[in-house]
CSV table of C-alpha atoms in Angstrom, one decimal:
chain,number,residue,atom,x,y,z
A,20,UNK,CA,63.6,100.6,42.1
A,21,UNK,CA,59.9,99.5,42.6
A,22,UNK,CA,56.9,102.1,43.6
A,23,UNK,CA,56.9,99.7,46.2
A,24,UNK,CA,60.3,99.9,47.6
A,25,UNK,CA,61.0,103.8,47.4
A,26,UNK,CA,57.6,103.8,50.3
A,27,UNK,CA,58.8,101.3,52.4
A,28,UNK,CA,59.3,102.3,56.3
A,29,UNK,CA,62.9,102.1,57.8
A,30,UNK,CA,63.7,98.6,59.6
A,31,UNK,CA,65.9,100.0,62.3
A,32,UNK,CA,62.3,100.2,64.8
A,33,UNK,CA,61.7,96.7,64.0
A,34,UNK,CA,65.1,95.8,64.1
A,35,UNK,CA,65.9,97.3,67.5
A,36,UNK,CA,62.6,95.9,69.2
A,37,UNK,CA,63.7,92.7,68.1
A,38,UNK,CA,67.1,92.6,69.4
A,39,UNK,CA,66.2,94.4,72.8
A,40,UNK,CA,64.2,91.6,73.1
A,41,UNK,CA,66.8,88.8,72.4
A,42,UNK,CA,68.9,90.3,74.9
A,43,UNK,CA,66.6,90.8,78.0
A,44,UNK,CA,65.7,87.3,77.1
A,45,UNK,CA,69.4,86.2,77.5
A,46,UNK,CA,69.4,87.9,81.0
A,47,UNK,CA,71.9,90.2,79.9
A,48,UNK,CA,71.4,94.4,79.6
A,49,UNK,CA,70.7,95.9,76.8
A,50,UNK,CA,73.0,99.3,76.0
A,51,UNK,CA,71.5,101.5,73.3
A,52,UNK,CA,74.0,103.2,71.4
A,53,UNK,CA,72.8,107.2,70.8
A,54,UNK,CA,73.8,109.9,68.3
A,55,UNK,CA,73.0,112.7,71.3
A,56,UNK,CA,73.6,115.5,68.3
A,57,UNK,CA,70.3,114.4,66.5
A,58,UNK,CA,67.8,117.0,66.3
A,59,UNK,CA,65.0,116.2,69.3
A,60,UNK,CA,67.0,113.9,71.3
A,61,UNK,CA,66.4,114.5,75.0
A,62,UNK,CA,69.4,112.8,76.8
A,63,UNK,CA,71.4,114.2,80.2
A,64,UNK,CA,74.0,116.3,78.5
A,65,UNK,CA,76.2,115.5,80.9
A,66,UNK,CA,77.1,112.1,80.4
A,67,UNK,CA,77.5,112.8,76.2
A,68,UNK,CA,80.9,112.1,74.9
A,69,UNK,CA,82.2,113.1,71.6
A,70,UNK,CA,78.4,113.6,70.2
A,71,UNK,CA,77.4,110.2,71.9
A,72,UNK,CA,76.0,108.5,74.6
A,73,UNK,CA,75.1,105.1,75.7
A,74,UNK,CA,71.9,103.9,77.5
A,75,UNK,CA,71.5,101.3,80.1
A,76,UNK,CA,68.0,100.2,78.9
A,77,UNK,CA,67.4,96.7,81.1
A,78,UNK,CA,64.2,96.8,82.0
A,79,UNK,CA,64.2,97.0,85.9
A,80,UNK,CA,66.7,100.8,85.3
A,81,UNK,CA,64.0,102.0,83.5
A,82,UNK,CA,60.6,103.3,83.6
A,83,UNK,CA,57.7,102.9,80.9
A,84,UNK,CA,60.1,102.0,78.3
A,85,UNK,CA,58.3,102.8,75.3
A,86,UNK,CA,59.6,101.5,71.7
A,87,UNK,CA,57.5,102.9,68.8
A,88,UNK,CA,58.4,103.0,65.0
A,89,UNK,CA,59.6,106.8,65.5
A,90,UNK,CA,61.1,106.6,69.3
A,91,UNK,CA,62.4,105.2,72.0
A,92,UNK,CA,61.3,106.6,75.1
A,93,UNK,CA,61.4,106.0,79.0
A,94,UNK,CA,62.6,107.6,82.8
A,95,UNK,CA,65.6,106.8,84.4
A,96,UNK,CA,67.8,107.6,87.1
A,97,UNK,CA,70.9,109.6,86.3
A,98,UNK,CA,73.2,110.8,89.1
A,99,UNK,CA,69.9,110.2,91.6
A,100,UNK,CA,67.9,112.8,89.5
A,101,UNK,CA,64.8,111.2,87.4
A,102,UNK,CA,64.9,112.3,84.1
A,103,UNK,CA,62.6,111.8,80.8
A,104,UNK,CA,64.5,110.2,78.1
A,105,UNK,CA,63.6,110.9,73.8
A,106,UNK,CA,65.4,109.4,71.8
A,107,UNK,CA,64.3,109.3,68.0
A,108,UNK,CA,64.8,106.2,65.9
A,109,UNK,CA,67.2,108.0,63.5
A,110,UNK,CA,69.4,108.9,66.4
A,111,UNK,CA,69.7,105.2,67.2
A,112,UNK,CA,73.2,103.8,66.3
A,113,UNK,CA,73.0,100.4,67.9
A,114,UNK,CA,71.4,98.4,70.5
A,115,UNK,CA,73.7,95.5,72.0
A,116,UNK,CA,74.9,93.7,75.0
A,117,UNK,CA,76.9,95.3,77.6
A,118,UNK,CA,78.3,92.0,78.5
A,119,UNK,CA,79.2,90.4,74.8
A,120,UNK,CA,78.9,93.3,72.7
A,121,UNK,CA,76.9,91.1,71.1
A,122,UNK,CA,73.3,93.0,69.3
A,123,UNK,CA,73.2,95.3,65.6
A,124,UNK,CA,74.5,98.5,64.9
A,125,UNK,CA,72.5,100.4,62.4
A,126,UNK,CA,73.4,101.8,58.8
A,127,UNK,CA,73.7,105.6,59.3
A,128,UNK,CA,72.3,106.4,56.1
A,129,UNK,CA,68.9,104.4,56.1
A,130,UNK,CA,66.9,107.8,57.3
A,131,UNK,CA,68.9,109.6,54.5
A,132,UNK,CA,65.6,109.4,52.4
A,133,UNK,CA,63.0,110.4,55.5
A,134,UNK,CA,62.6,113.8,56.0
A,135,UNK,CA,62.0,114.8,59.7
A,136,UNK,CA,58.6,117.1,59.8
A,137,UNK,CA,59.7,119.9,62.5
A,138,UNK,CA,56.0,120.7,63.0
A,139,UNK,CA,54.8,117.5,63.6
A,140,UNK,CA,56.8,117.3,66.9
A,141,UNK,CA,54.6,115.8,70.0
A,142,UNK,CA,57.1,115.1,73.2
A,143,UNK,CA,56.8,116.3,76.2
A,144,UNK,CA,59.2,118.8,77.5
A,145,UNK,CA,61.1,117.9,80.9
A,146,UNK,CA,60.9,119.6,83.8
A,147,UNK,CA,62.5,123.1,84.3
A,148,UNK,CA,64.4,122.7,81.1
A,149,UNK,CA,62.8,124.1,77.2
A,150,UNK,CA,62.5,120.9,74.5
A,151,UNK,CA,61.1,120.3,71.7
A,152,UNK,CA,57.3,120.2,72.0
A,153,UNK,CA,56.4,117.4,69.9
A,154,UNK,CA,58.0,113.9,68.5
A,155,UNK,CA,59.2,113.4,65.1
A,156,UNK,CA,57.0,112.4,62.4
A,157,UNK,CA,58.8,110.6,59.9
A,158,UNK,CA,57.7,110.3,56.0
A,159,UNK,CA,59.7,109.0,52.9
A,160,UNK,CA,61.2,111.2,50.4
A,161,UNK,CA,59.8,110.7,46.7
């Protein structure tokens, strides 16, 4: 492999952005599929099931929906309660179509080679509950 290629930063971000787009643009609602036992993922406990949960993400269920090459990020209504979601790129598993099923699930090992930096962390912690203090910063692996 290539100098090149062992410093190149993960598609998923890209990928996601992409396909979240293609769906809204289809008028259907985009689901994001979560791995809720990634470090720094700030989901409501409550609705994880067997280590996952999935995200209603159409745009007019959410608030400031934010997709950056490290997070996802946005409020939403859950059980009438407003809560602050975080949801890191490496916890993504998939983004697709409630309707179809139709979208990409991602390769669980591409963040293998990126090493999470615990002290790079930037998020906001929710309301009356402790969380992480900052967001993931994300750097290859030589």
């Amino acid at each position: 492999m290539s100098e090149q290629e062992t410093n190149l930063s993960p598609t998923r971000p890209y990928l996601a952005r992409a396909i979240y787009e293609w769906i809204c643009d289809n008028n259907l609602t985009p689901y994001l599929l979560v791995d809720a036992t990634q470090p720094n993922t700030m989901v409501p406990e409550q609705f994880i099931q067997d280590g996952q949960i999935v995200l209603n993400i159409v745009p007019h269920a959410v608030h400031q929906l934010h997709m950056s090459n490290d997070a996802i990020t946005f409020s939403a209504r859950f059980g009438g309660v407003s809560r602050d979601i975080y949801v890191p790129l490496y916890a993504v598993l998939g983004i697709y179509a409630r309707e179809n099923g139709q979208g990409l699930f991602f390769d669980p090992n591409e963040y293998e080679n990126v090493q999470i930096q615990q002290d790079d962390l930037k998020s906001e912690p929710e309301q009356n509950q402790e969380q992480p203090k900052k967001k993931p910063s994300l750097r290859l692996l030589d």
